[in-house]
mmCIF file of C-alpha atoms (C1' of nucleotides) in Angstrom:
data_model
loop_
_atom_site.group_PDB
_atom_site.id
_atom_site.type_symbol
_atom_site.label_atom_id
_atom_site.label_comp_id
_atom_site.label_asym_id
_atom_site.label_seq_id
_atom_site.Cartn_x
_atom_site.Cartn_y
_atom_site.Cartn_z
ATOM 1 C CA UNK A 272 0.079 0.053 0.029
ATOM 2 C CA UNK A 273 1.301 3.436 -0.947
ATOM 3 C CA UNK A 274 0.513 6.829 -0.737
ATOM 4 C CA UNK A 275 -1.642 7.027 -3.852
ATOM 5 C CA UNK A 276 -3.956 4.517 -2.279
ATOM 6 C CA UNK A 277 -4.044 6.685 0.959
ATOM 7 C CA UNK A 278 -4.518 9.816 -1.164
ATOM 8 C CA UNK A 279 -7.458 7.564 -2.676
ATOM 9 C CA UNK A 280 -8.692 6.810 0.736
ATOM 10 C CA UNK A 281 -8.700 10.911 1.586
ATOM 11 C CA UNK A 282 -10.858 11.537 -1.171
ATOM 12 C CA UNK A 283 -13.286 8.743 -0.425
ATOM 13 C CA UNK A 284 -14.101 10.776 2.392
ATOM 14 C CA UNK A 285 -14.866 13.916 0.394
ATOM 15 C CA UNK A 286 -13.403 16.128 -2.378
ATOM 16 C CA UNK A 287 -10.250 17.959 -1.278
ATOM 17 C CA UNK A 288 -7.232 19.897 -2.526
ATOM 18 C CA UNK A 289 -3.515 18.282 -2.069
ATOM 19 C CA UNK A 290 -3.323 20.622 0.639
ATOM 20 C CA UNK A 291 -6.264 19.599 2.300
ATOM 21 C CA UNK A 292 -5.203 15.818 2.040
ATOM 22 C CA UNK A 293 -1.818 17.110 3.571
ATOM 23 C CA UNK A 294 -3.821 17.860 6.732
ATOM 24 C CA UNK A 295 -5.414 14.763 6.825
ATOM 25 C CA UNK A 296 -1.932 13.077 6.724
ATOM 26 C CA UNK A 297 -0.871 15.491 9.315
ATOM 27 C CA UNK A 298 -3.993 14.678 11.755
ATOM 28 C CA UNK A 299 -6.187 11.556 11.314
ATOM 29 C CA UNK A 300 -3.251 9.618 9.810
ATOM 30 C CA UNK A 301 -0.296 10.860 11.368
ATOM 31 C CA UNK A 302 0.383 8.097 13.981
ATOM 32 C CA UNK A 303 0.486 5.160 11.185
ATOM 33 C CA UNK A 304 1.251 6.356 7.916
ATOM 34 C CA UNK A 305 3.248 9.808 6.826
ATOM 35 C CA UNK A 306 3.355 11.873 3.731
ATOM 36 C CA UNK A 307 4.533 15.320 2.771
ATOM 37 C CA UNK A 308 3.597 17.689 -0.324
ATOM 38 C CA UNK A 309 6.407 16.008 -2.317
ATOM 39 C CA UNK A 310 4.432 12.991 -2.593
ATOM 40 C CA UNK A 311 0.950 13.884 -2.427
ATOM 41 C CA UNK A 312 0.841 16.138 -5.398
ATOM 42 C CA UNK A 313 2.642 13.522 -7.748
ATOM 43 C CA UNK A 314 0.290 11.035 -6.199
ATOM 44 C CA UNK A 315 -2.907 12.986 -7.248
ATOM 45 C CA UNK A 316 -1.190 13.782 -10.500
ATOM 46 C CA UNK A 317 -0.824 9.903 -11.172
ATOM 47 C CA UNK A 318 -4.263 9.110 -10.055
ATOM 48 C CA UNK A 319 -5.546 11.620 -12.335
ATOM 49 C CA UNK A 320 -3.784 10.007 -15.227
ATOM 50 C CA UNK A 321 -5.190 6.587 -14.178
ATOM 51 C CA UNK A 322 -8.644 8.003 -14.282
ATOM 52 C CA UNK A 323 -9.104 7.225 -10.313
ATOM 53 C CA UNK A 324 -9.369 10.759 -9.904
ATOM 54 C CA UNK A 325 -10.921 13.793 -11.482
ATOM 55 C CA UNK A 326 -10.594 17.229 -10.411
ATOM 56 C CA UNK A 327 -12.102 21.132 -10.996
ATOM 57 C CA UNK A 328 -9.946 23.949 -11.077
ATOM 58 C CA UNK A 329 -11.248 26.912 -9.223
ATOM 59 C CA UNK A 330 -9.868 30.195 -9.808
ATOM 60 C CA UNK A 331 -9.263 32.280 -6.758
ATOM 61 C CA UNK A 332 -8.508 36.172 -6.418
ATOM 62 C CA UNK A 333 -4.940 36.568 -5.102
ATOM 63 C CA UNK A 334 -4.361 33.148 -4.314
ATOM 64 C CA UNK A 335 -2.911 30.249 -6.429
ATOM 65 C CA UNK A 336 -5.748 28.060 -8.226
ATOM 66 C CA UNK A 337 -7.102 25.526 -6.132
ATOM 67 C CA UNK A 338 -7.386 21.876 -7.877
ATOM 68 C CA UNK A 339 -10.348 20.553 -6.126
ATOM 69 C CA UNK A 340 -10.062 16.622 -6.167
ATOM 70 C CA UNK A 341 -12.859 14.177 -6.182
ATOM 71 C CA UNK A 342 -12.662 10.411 -6.380
ATOM 72 C CA UNK A 343 -14.458 8.617 -9.799
ATOM 73 C CA UNK A 344 -16.245 5.260 -9.608
ATOM 74 C CA UNK A 345 -13.302 3.280 -11.007
ATOM 75 C CA UNK A 346 -11.349 5.235 -8.232
ATOM 76 C CA UNK A 347 -13.610 4.082 -5.637
ATOM 77 C CA UNK A 348 -13.724 0.568 -6.878
ATOM 78 C CA UNK A 349 -10.072 0.461 -7.027
ATOM 79 C CA UNK A 350 -9.525 1.569 -3.483
ATOM 80 C CA UNK A 351 -12.142 -0.953 -2.093
ATOM 81 C CA UNK A 352 -10.260 -3.775 -4.217
ATOM 82 C CA UNK A 353 -7.076 -2.571 -3.043
ATOM 83 C CA UNK A 354 -8.135 -2.505 0.754
ATOM 84 C CA UNK A 355 -9.883 -6.105 0.564
ATOM 85 C CA UNK A 356 -6.328 -7.245 -0.970
ATOM 86 C CA UNK A 357 -4.229 -5.772 1.631
ATOM 87 C CA UNK A 358 -2.523 -7.763 4.213
ATOM 88 C CA UNK A 359 -2.817 -6.000 7.762
ATOM 89 C CA UNK A 360 0.845 -5.371 8.297
ATOM 90 C CA UNK A 361 2.409 -3.199 10.731
ATOM 91 C CA UNK A 362 6.242 -2.244 10.593
ATOM 92 C CA UNK A 363 7.932 -0.256 13.324
ATOM 93 C CA UNK A 364 11.109 1.938 12.288
ATOM 94 C CA UNK A 365 12.739 2.985 15.631
ATOM 95 C CA UNK A 366 15.644 5.017 15.697
ATOM 96 C CA UNK A 367 14.759 5.353 19.516
ATOM 97 C CA UNK A 368 15.419 1.630 20.108
ATOM 98 C CA UNK A 369 18.647 1.280 17.936
ATOM 99 C CA UNK A 370 19.918 4.044 20.281
ATOM 100 C CA UNK A 371 18.634 1.813 23.152
ATOM 101 C CA UNK A 372 20.033 -1.274 21.909
ATOM 102 C CA UNK A 373 23.689 0.507 21.652
ATOM 103 C CA UNK A 374 23.170 2.224 24.950
ATOM 104 C CA UNK A 375 26.580 1.093 26.029
ATOM 105 C CA UNK A 376 28.011 3.247 23.543
ATOM 106 C CA UNK A 377 26.436 6.324 24.171
ATOM 107 C CA UNK A 378 27.477 9.055 26.852
ATOM 108 C CA UNK A 379 25.603 8.548 29.774
ATOM 109 C CA UNK A 380 24.003 12.038 29.854
ATOM 110 C CA UNK A 381 23.248 11.615 26.089
ATOM 111 C CA UNK A 382 21.326 8.635 27.283
ATOM 112 C CA UNK A 383 19.413 10.331 29.921
ATOM 113 C CA UNK A 384 18.663 12.891 27.259
ATOM 114 C CA UNK A 385 17.456 10.697 24.663
ATOM 115 C CA UNK A 386 15.051 8.707 26.922
ATOM 116 C CA UNK A 387 13.741 12.196 28.214
ATOM 117 C CA UNK A 388 13.242 13.208 24.525
ATOM 118 C CA UNK A 389 11.045 9.951 23.606
ATOM 119 C CA UNK A 390 9.225 10.507 26.883
ATOM 120 C CA UNK A 391 8.384 14.400 25.826
ATOM 121 C CA UNK A 392 7.528 13.314 22.058
ATOM 122 C CA UNK A 393 5.159 10.278 23.137
ATOM 123 C CA UNK A 394 3.740 12.499 25.478
ATOM 124 C CA UNK A 395 2.838 14.935 23.024
ATOM 125 C CA UNK A 396 1.667 12.108 20.244
ATOM 126 C CA UNK A 397 -0.559 11.300 23.130
ATOM 127 C CA UNK A 398 -1.932 14.487 23.878
ATOM 128 C CA UNK A 399 -2.895 14.863 19.867
ATOM 129 C CA UNK A 400 -4.621 11.447 20.192
ATOM 130 C CA UNK A 401 -6.579 12.333 23.205
ATOM 131 C CA UNK A 402 -7.905 15.670 21.393
ATOM 132 C CA UNK A 403 -8.791 13.483 18.362
ATOM 133 C CA UNK A 404 -10.454 11.048 20.578
ATOM 134 C CA UNK A 405 -12.980 13.533 21.381
ATOM 135 C CA UNK A 406 -14.564 14.001 18.510
ATOM 136 C CA UNK A 407 -17.427 11.863 16.932
ATOM 137 C CA UNK A 408 -16.425 9.573 14.386
ATOM 138 C CA UNK A 409 -17.011 6.362 12.491
ATOM 139 C CA UNK A 410 -16.157 3.138 14.775
ATOM 140 C CA UNK A 411 -13.231 2.361 12.554
ATOM 141 C CA UNK A 412 -11.633 5.718 12.706
ATOM 142 C CA UNK A 413 -12.091 5.596 16.578
ATOM 143 C CA UNK A 414 -10.519 2.319 17.010
ATOM 144 C CA UNK A 415 -7.226 3.851 15.158
ATOM 145 C CA UNK A 416 -7.163 6.346 17.590
ATOM 146 C CA UNK A 417 -7.868 3.864 20.769
ATOM 147 C CA UNK A 418 -5.211 1.453 19.311
ATOM 148 C CA UNK A 419 -2.548 4.565 18.995
ATOM 149 C CA UNK A 420 -3.509 5.661 22.507
ATOM 150 C CA UNK A 421 -3.059 2.244 23.714
ATOM 151 C CA UNK A 422 0.499 1.713 22.339
ATOM 152 C CA UNK A 423 1.482 5.122 23.057
ATOM 153 C CA UNK A 424 0.679 4.674 26.400
ATOM 154 C CA UNK A 425 2.517 1.543 26.796
ATOM 155 C CA UNK A 426 5.740 3.001 25.465
ATOM 156 C CA UNK A 427 5.330 5.990 28.218
ATOM 157 C CA UNK A 428 4.770 3.738 30.918
ATOM 158 C CA UNK A 429 7.526 1.410 29.716
ATOM 159 C CA UNK A 430 9.977 4.220 29.722
ATOM 160 C CA UNK A 431 8.880 5.724 32.792
ATOM 161 C CA UNK A 432 9.253 2.609 34.491
ATOM 162 C CA UNK A 433 12.769 1.612 32.945
ATOM 163 C CA UNK A 434 14.617 4.728 32.849
ATOM 164 C CA UNK A 435 16.446 5.270 36.085
ATOM 165 C CA UNK A 436 17.411 1.468 36.233
ATOM 166 C CA UNK A 437 18.742 1.427 32.465
ATOM 167 C CA UNK A 438 20.672 4.415 33.239
ATOM 168 C CA UNK A 439 22.016 2.931 36.196
ATOM 169 C CA UNK A 440 22.837 -0.407 34.679
ATOM 170 C CA UNK A 441 24.223 0.644 31.485
ATOM 171 C CA UNK A 442 26.664 2.896 33.602
ATOM 172 C CA UNK A 443 27.611 0.090 35.967
ATOM 173 C CA UNK A 444 28.592 -2.375 33.058
ATOM 174 C CA UNK A 445 30.559 -0.340 30.595
ATOM 175 C CA UNK A 446 32.669 -2.132 28.676
ATOM 176 C CA UNK A 447 31.567 -5.508 30.388
ATOM 177 C CA UNK A 448 29.181 -5.947 27.962
ATOM 178 C CA UNK A 449 29.114 -9.694 26.202
ATOM 179 C CA UNK A 450 26.628 -10.037 23.438
ATOM 180 C CA UNK A 451 27.763 -13.412 22.839
ATOM 181 C CA UNK A 452 24.288 -14.606 23.668
ATOM 182 C CA UNK A 453 22.935 -13.079 20.490
ATOM 183 C CA UNK A 454 24.590 -15.693 18.426
ATOM 184 C CA UNK B 170 20.090 6.300 9.926
ATOM 185 C CA UNK B 171 19.886 3.864 7.452
ATOM 186 C CA UNK B 172 20.919 0.285 7.087
ATOM 187 C CA UNK B 173 24.455 1.077 6.587
ATOM 188 C CA UNK B 174 24.769 2.627 10.377
ATOM 189 C CA UNK B 175 22.848 -0.312 11.615
ATOM 190 C CA UNK B 176 25.507 -2.981 9.917
ATOM 191 C CA UNK B 177 27.997 -0.876 11.613
ATOM 192 C CA UNK B 178 26.442 -1.632 14.800
ATOM 193 C CA UNK B 179 25.837 -5.326 14.121
ATOM 194 C CA UNK B 180 29.752 -5.275 13.409
ATOM 195 C CA UNK B 181 30.379 -3.502 16.773
ATOM 196 C CA UNK B 182 29.061 -6.533 18.311
ATOM 197 C CA UNK B 183 31.599 -8.877 16.906
ATOM 198 C CA UNK B 184 32.816 -9.931 13.083
ATOM 199 C CA UNK B 185 30.429 -11.317 11.002
ATOM 200 C CA UNK B 186 29.770 -12.457 7.379
ATOM 201 C CA UNK B 187 26.386 -10.515 5.377
ATOM 202 C CA UNK B 188 24.553 -13.812 6.085
ATOM 203 C CA UNK B 189 24.883 -13.493 9.821
ATOM 204 C CA UNK B 190 24.084 -9.717 9.933
ATOM 205 C CA UNK B 191 20.791 -10.626 8.272
ATOM 206 C CA UNK B 192 19.994 -13.007 10.922
ATOM 207 C CA UNK B 193 20.718 -10.374 13.549
ATOM 208 C CA UNK B 194 18.002 -7.912 11.330
ATOM 209 C CA UNK B 195 15.569 -10.997 11.570
ATOM 210 C CA UNK B 196 16.007 -11.692 15.332
ATOM 211 C CA UNK B 197 17.279 -8.918 17.626
ATOM 212 C CA UNK B 198 16.417 -6.083 15.344
ATOM 213 C CA UNK B 199 13.194 -7.531 13.885
ATOM 214 C CA UNK B 200 10.779 -5.561 15.942
ATOM 215 C CA UNK B 201 12.125 -2.230 15.173
ATOM 216 C CA UNK B 202 14.179 -2.294 11.745
ATOM 217 C CA UNK B 203 14.066 -4.382 8.567
ATOM 218 C CA UNK B 204 16.415 -5.134 6.081
ATOM 219 C CA UNK B 205 16.906 -8.088 3.308
ATOM 220 C CA UNK B 206 20.049 -9.066 1.761
ATOM 221 C CA UNK B 207 19.429 -6.670 -1.164
ATOM 222 C CA UNK B 208 20.374 -3.714 1.074
ATOM 223 C CA UNK B 209 22.671 -5.654 3.661
ATOM 224 C CA UNK B 210 25.306 -6.438 0.986
ATOM 225 C CA UNK B 211 25.474 -3.228 -1.088
ATOM 226 C CA UNK B 212 25.707 -1.558 2.705
ATOM 227 C CA UNK B 213 28.631 -3.680 3.410
ATOM 228 C CA UNK B 214 30.143 -2.997 -0.062
ATOM 229 C CA UNK B 215 29.948 0.826 0.570
ATOM 230 C CA UNK B 216 31.010 0.792 4.094
ATOM 231 C CA UNK B 217 34.348 -1.289 3.009
ATOM 232 C CA UNK B 218 34.984 1.784 0.355
ATOM 233 C CA UNK B 219 34.678 4.132 2.908
ATOM 234 C CA UNK B 220 37.240 2.409 5.119
ATOM 235 C CA UNK B 221 34.439 1.694 7.956
ATOM 236 C CA UNK B 222 34.482 -1.850 7.523
ATOM 237 C CA UNK B 223 37.233 -4.399 6.262
ATOM 238 C CA UNK B 224 36.999 -8.227 5.523
ATOM 239 C CA UNK B 225 38.635 -11.312 5.200
ATOM 240 C CA UNK B 226 37.915 -13.680 2.398
ATOM 241 C CA UNK B 227 37.721 -17.273 3.714
ATOM 242 C CA UNK B 228 37.663 -20.177 1.348
ATOM 243 C CA UNK B 229 35.450 -23.155 2.010
ATOM 244 C CA UNK B 230 35.105 -26.722 0.657
ATOM 245 C CA UNK B 231 31.820 -26.983 -0.980
ATOM 246 C CA UNK B 232 30.248 -23.688 -0.122
ATOM 247 C CA UNK B 233 30.784 -20.345 -1.476
ATOM 248 C CA UNK B 234 33.741 -18.167 0.041
ATOM 249 C CA UNK B 235 32.627 -16.122 3.158
ATOM 250 C CA UNK B 236 33.700 -12.656 3.751
ATOM 251 C CA UNK B 237 33.949 -11.967 7.150
ATOM 252 C CA UNK B 238 33.643 -8.467 8.094
ATOM 253 C CA UNK B 239 34.924 -6.238 11.049
ATOM 254 C CA UNK B 240 34.416 -2.775 12.076
ATOM 255 C CA UNK B 241 37.553 -0.566 11.695
ATOM 256 C CA UNK B 242 38.782 2.026 14.231
ATOM 257 C CA UNK B 243 37.276 4.594 11.861
ATOM 258 C CA UNK B 244 34.198 2.874 11.461
ATOM 259 C CA UNK B 245 33.564 2.647 15.341
ATOM 260 C CA UNK B 246 34.023 6.176 15.898
ATOM 261 C CA UNK B 247 31.666 7.097 12.967
ATOM 262 C CA UNK B 248 29.254 4.889 14.364
ATOM 263 C CA UNK B 249 29.252 6.125 17.336
ATOM 264 C CA UNK B 250 29.094 9.717 16.308
ATOM 265 C CA UNK B 251 26.090 8.882 14.427
ATOM 266 C CA UNK B 252 24.471 7.510 17.350
ATOM 267 C CA UNK B 253 25.229 10.766 19.314
ATOM 268 C CA UNK B 254 23.684 12.695 16.634
ATOM 269 C CA UNK B 255 20.612 10.633 15.764
ATOM 270 C CA UNK B 256 17.248 12.075 17.298
ATOM 271 C CA UNK B 257 15.279 9.448 19.002
ATOM 272 C CA UNK B 258 12.414 9.036 16.520
ATOM 273 C CA UNK B 259 10.085 6.498 15.885
ATOM 274 C CA UNK B 260 7.597 6.029 13.136
ATOM 275 C CA UNK B 261 5.136 3.483 12.878
ATOM 276 C CA UNK B 262 3.518 2.497 9.237
ATOM 277 C CA UNK B 263 0.797 0.303 9.705
ATOM 278 C CA UNK B 264 -1.429 -1.053 6.937
ATOM 279 C CA UNK B 265 -3.671 -2.533 9.530
ATOM 280 C CA UNK B 266 -4.833 0.982 10.863
ATOM 281 C CA UNK B 267 -5.491 1.912 7.216
ATOM 282 C CA UNK B 268 -7.870 -0.811 6.811
ATOM 283 C CA UNK B 269 -9.634 -0.155 10.240
ATOM 284 C CA UNK B 270 -9.780 3.613 9.235
ATOM 285 C CA UNK B 271 -11.753 2.743 6.196
ATOM 286 C CA UNK B 272 -13.447 -0.455 7.978
ATOM 287 C CA UNK B 273 -16.683 1.046 6.824
ATOM 288 C CA UNK B 274 -15.739 -0.002 3.311
ATOM 289 C CA UNK B 275 -14.769 -3.662 4.151
ATOM 290 C CA UNK B 276 -16.928 -6.491 3.622
ATOM 291 C CA UNK B 277 -17.727 -7.557 7.290
ATOM 292 C CA UNK B 278 -16.216 -10.832 7.198
ATOM 293 C CA UNK B 279 -13.102 -9.624 5.910
ATOM 294 C CA UNK B 280 -12.955 -6.959 8.680
ATOM 295 C CA UNK B 281 -13.451 -9.594 10.990
ATOM 296 C CA UNK B 282 -10.693 -11.597 9.167
ATOM 297 C CA UNK B 283 -8.297 -8.901 9.228
ATOM 298 C CA UNK B 284 -8.724 -8.194 13.068
ATOM 299 C CA UNK B 285 -8.071 -12.035 13.778
ATOM 300 C CA UNK B 286 -5.145 -11.820 11.185
ATOM 301 C CA UNK B 287 -3.523 -8.994 13.141
ATOM 302 C CA UNK B 288 -3.939 -10.551 16.487
ATOM 303 C CA UNK B 289 -2.515 -13.848 15.398
ATOM 304 C CA UNK B 290 0.387 -11.959 14.223
ATOM 305 C CA UNK B 291 0.956 -9.925 17.144
ATOM 306 C CA UNK B 292 0.655 -12.970 19.318
ATOM 307 C CA UNK B 293 3.455 -14.686 17.415
ATOM 308 C CA UNK B 294 5.585 -11.407 17.565
ATOM 309 C CA UNK B 295 4.869 -11.314 21.418
ATOM 310 C CA UNK B 296 6.292 -14.965 21.494
ATOM 311 C CA UNK B 297 9.490 -14.254 19.664
ATOM 312 C CA UNK B 298 9.866 -11.145 22.015
ATOM 313 C CA UNK B 299 9.420 -13.392 25.306
ATOM 314 C CA UNK B 300 11.741 -16.031 24.174
ATOM 315 C CA UNK B 301 14.380 -13.026 23.333
ATOM 316 C CA UNK B 302 13.485 -12.023 26.708
ATOM 317 C CA UNK B 303 14.765 -14.945 28.592
ATOM 318 C CA UNK B 304 18.536 -14.309 27.286
ATOM 319 C CA UNK B 305 21.062 -12.613 29.291
ATOM 320 C CA UNK B 306 21.647 -9.574 27.410
ATOM 321 C CA UNK B 307 23.050 -6.134 28.148
ATOM 322 C CA UNK B 308 20.598 -3.562 29.826
ATOM 323 C CA UNK B 309 20.105 -1.627 26.435
ATOM 324 C CA UNK B 310 19.127 -4.448 24.481
ATOM 325 C CA UNK B 311 16.884 -5.926 26.989
ATOM 326 C CA UNK B 312 15.126 -2.691 27.087
ATOM 327 C CA UNK B 313 14.200 -2.914 23.452
ATOM 328 C CA UNK B 314 12.948 -6.322 24.239
ATOM 329 C CA UNK B 315 10.817 -4.919 26.998
ATOM 330 C CA UNK B 316 9.482 -2.014 25.067
ATOM 331 C CA UNK B 317 8.708 -4.400 22.298
ATOM 332 C CA UNK B 318 6.834 -6.600 24.501
ATOM 333 C CA UNK B 319 5.006 -3.698 26.438
ATOM 334 C CA UNK B 320 3.745 -2.159 22.936
ATOM 335 C CA UNK B 321 2.995 -5.359 21.449
ATOM 336 C CA UNK B 322 0.887 -6.408 24.760
ATOM 337 C CA UNK B 323 -1.103 -3.265 24.270
ATOM 338 C CA UNK B 324 -1.974 -3.568 20.803
ATOM 339 C CA UNK B 325 -3.315 -7.154 21.800
ATOM 340 C CA UNK B 326 -5.494 -6.302 24.372
ATOM 341 C CA UNK B 327 -6.751 -3.179 22.631
ATOM 342 C CA UNK B 328 -7.918 -5.598 19.710
ATOM 343 C CA UNK B 329 -9.326 -8.171 21.895
ATOM 344 C CA UNK B 330 -11.000 -5.386 24.060
ATOM 345 C CA UNK B 331 -12.593 -3.853 20.846
ATOM 346 C CA UNK B 332 -12.902 -6.203 17.978
ATOM 347 C CA UNK B 333 -16.565 -7.602 18.921
ATOM 348 C CA UNK B 334 -17.835 -4.127 19.027
ATOM 349 C CA UNK B 335 -15.983 -2.815 16.223
ATOM 350 C CA UNK B 336 -17.413 -5.445 13.995
ATOM 351 C CA UNK B 337 -21.103 -4.621 15.340
ATOM 352 C CA UNK B 338 -20.897 -0.777 15.020
ATOM 353 C CA UNK B 339 -19.613 -0.854 11.679
ATOM 354 C CA UNK B 340 -22.140 -3.254 10.276
ATOM 355 C CA UNK B 341 -24.791 -1.147 12.427
ATOM 356 C CA UNK B 342 -23.612 2.357 10.517
ATOM 357 C CA UNK B 343 -23.207 1.128 7.004
ATOM 358 C CA UNK B 344 -23.210 3.907 4.780
ATOM 359 C CA UNK B 345 -24.353 6.196 7.529
ATOM 360 C CA UNK B 346 -20.580 7.477 8.049
ATOM 361 C CA UNK B 347 -20.197 11.055 8.535
ATOM 362 C CA UNK B 348 -16.871 12.117 8.390
ATOM 363 C CA UNK B 349 -17.417 15.698 8.349
ATOM 364 C CA UNK B 350 -15.903 15.756 11.988
ATOM 365 C CA UNK B 351 -12.425 15.220 10.287
ATOM 366 C CA UNK B 352 -12.496 18.655 8.539
ATOM 367 C "C1'" DT C 195 6.955 43.389 11.415
ATOM 368 C "C1'" DC C 196 6.799 38.338 12.177
ATOM 369 C "C1'" DG C 197 4.988 34.178 11.613
ATOM 370 C "C1'" DC C 198 1.333 31.213 9.931
ATOM 371 C "C1'" DT C 199 -2.247 29.675 6.692
ATOM 372 C "C1'" DC C 200 -3.436 29.035 2.347
ATOM 373 C "C1'" DA C 201 -1.752 26.818 -2.219
ATOM 374 C "C1'" DT C 202 0.967 24.537 -6.048
ATOM 375 C "C1'" DG C 203 4.539 22.190 -7.749
ATOM 376 C "C1'" DT C 204 9.638 20.328 -9.335
ATOM 377 C "C1'" DA C 205 13.902 18.139 -9.237
ATOM 378 C "C1'" DA C 206 17.503 15.801 -7.705
ATOM 379 C "C1'" DC C 207 18.725 12.445 -4.672
ATOM 380 C "C1'" DG C 208 18.945 8.676 -1.580
ATOM 381 C "C1'" DT C 209 17.194 4.485 -0.088
ATOM 382 C "C1'" DG C 210 15.128 0.286 -0.251
ATOM 383 C "C1'" DT C 211 12.538 -3.766 -2.232
ATOM 384 C "C1'" DT C 212 11.804 -7.698 -5.087
ATOM 385 C "C1'" DA C 213 12.914 -10.774 -8.043
ATOM 386 C "C1'" DC C 214 16.647 -13.390 -10.203
ATOM 387 C "C1'" DA C 215 20.607 -16.113 -10.439
ATOM 388 C "C1'" DT C 216 23.457 -20.242 -8.143
ATOM 389 C "C1'" DG C 217 24.152 -24.610 -5.601
ATOM 390 C "C1'" DA C 218 26.122 -27.709 -2.224
ATOM 391 C "C1'" DT C 219 24.788 -29.895 2.665
ATOM 392 C "C1'" DT C 220 22.050 -31.843 6.269
ATOM 393 C "C1'" DA C 221 18.193 -33.026 8.970
ATOM 394 C "C1'" DA C 222 13.656 -35.084 8.826
ATOM 395 C "C1'" DT D 85 12.496 -36.200 -1.017
ATOM 396 C "C1'" DT D 86 11.742 -31.830 0.839
ATOM 397 C "C1'" DA D 87 12.601 -27.729 3.076
ATOM 398 C "C1'" DA D 88 16.091 -25.524 5.345
ATOM 399 C "C1'" DT D 89 20.568 -23.659 6.425
ATOM 400 C "C1'" DC D 90 24.551 -21.666 4.454
ATOM 401 C "C1'" DA D 91 26.417 -18.066 1.209
ATOM 402 C "C1'" DT D 92 27.054 -14.563 -2.099
ATOM 403 C "C1'" DG D 93 25.284 -10.854 -5.044
ATOM 404 C "C1'" DT D 94 23.367 -7.989 -9.043
ATOM 405 C "C1'" DA D 95 19.617 -5.285 -11.660
ATOM 406 C "C1'" DA D 96 15.493 -2.857 -12.206
ATOM 407 C "C1'" DC D 97 12.301 -0.747 -10.426
ATOM 408 C "C1'" DA D 98 9.528 1.651 -6.869
ATOM 409 C "C1'" DC D 99 9.121 4.721 -3.634
ATOM 410 C "C1'" DG D 100 9.766 8.569 -1.039
ATOM 411 C "C1'" DT D 101 12.382 12.711 1.240
ATOM 412 C "C1'" DT D 102 14.239 17.018 0.775
ATOM 413 C "C1'" DA D 103 15.044 21.492 -0.678
ATOM 414 C "C1'" DC D 104 13.915 24.475 -3.668
ATOM 415 C "C1'" DA D 105 10.677 28.290 -5.701
ATOM 416 C "C1'" DT D 106 6.748 31.586 -5.339
ATOM 417 C "C1'" DG D 107 3.776 34.507 -2.844
ATOM 418 C "C1'" DA D 108 -0.333 37.108 -0.928
ATOM 419 C "C1'" DG D 109 -3.315 37.679 3.322
ATOM 420 C "C1'" DC D 110 -4.233 38.051 8.147
ATOM 421 C "C1'" DG D 111 -3.732 38.239 12.860
ATOM 422 C "C1'" DA D 112 -0.973 39.483 16.895
#
DNA sequence: TCGCTCATGTAACGTGTTACATGATTAA
DNA sequence: TTAATCATGTAACACGTTACATGAGCGA
């Protein structure tokens, strides 16, 4: 599943400009799928070539023209087919965990700072999700928010419970690390 | 942070072949960073060009030659610098949550199957993490496993607690969805 | 006056995925 | 005999990121 498909999904909710779609990525999709203008505009162009979306050009005074996109019948069908065929995968890419994995190579104060940064960031994400959770939304959308809250909360608890001990243990075992158990 | 850096990290734990490194990605790194041979071998080649790793060629009978890589002093330094400079980001890409977001477009039985598949997959992942958690490992590595367990467990609980209601609610609101609250 | 919102896009680059190609050994 | 393990790699392609380019309106 790529950004083209997500754009189609965005348009299945109602007509929108590329700019509007970006906002959707930054809000409702933000905790499970990311995209910037540099992927969204080319995606919309390609979808238009394929006949999956169409658009009207709206002239505006003193602003650039807007291209208001809408999904076509073909596009809707393609989107639903794609949804049905997509296996429910999930992939985490965590630079934070890389840093933790190699915590023994990090200066102690950097380790502490990294843990704190991650904690702060997770708390910011949780606040955004809590804000989203207040809205009236269809069950599926609500579920994505609950799920995001659940895992973010779990991450926060895990960091809070372990950060002090981790910093202590890593300091205590400098250069005593024996990673042979991994192989 | 890219796969080159992770290969360097792998070699910081001890000498290894590309094949060995792949196993590390499939085991210890699997819940936070993915890579296949198609990225690992070119990464090692490039690191060798840059002088960050070196290798010996070991001839073997009846098997292809092995290239046993080791990290150089330059490589170790570059790795640590990169670790210190890397902000502790975390990015989830969840096709599962995309499917949930658009659950109202999925045939009911497909929705049920998707939830079950995700649950099964999460439980498999948790089992792998529990196995890893039994090993004696440095504190940082242990932390990555605890963290993985925490969020995977939270995801499992969230699915279990909500799947029945979600299926019911989505069925109840077919075509009544009003996503205007999102904009 | 500063920064945010609206609004569109391109070009270059980096990165990673997938499929392909090869093939013996060993355990079940 | 079947599948897994060991072992290396390439080539084509897909995909996405980043920086750049432009510019007015509006509220604090």
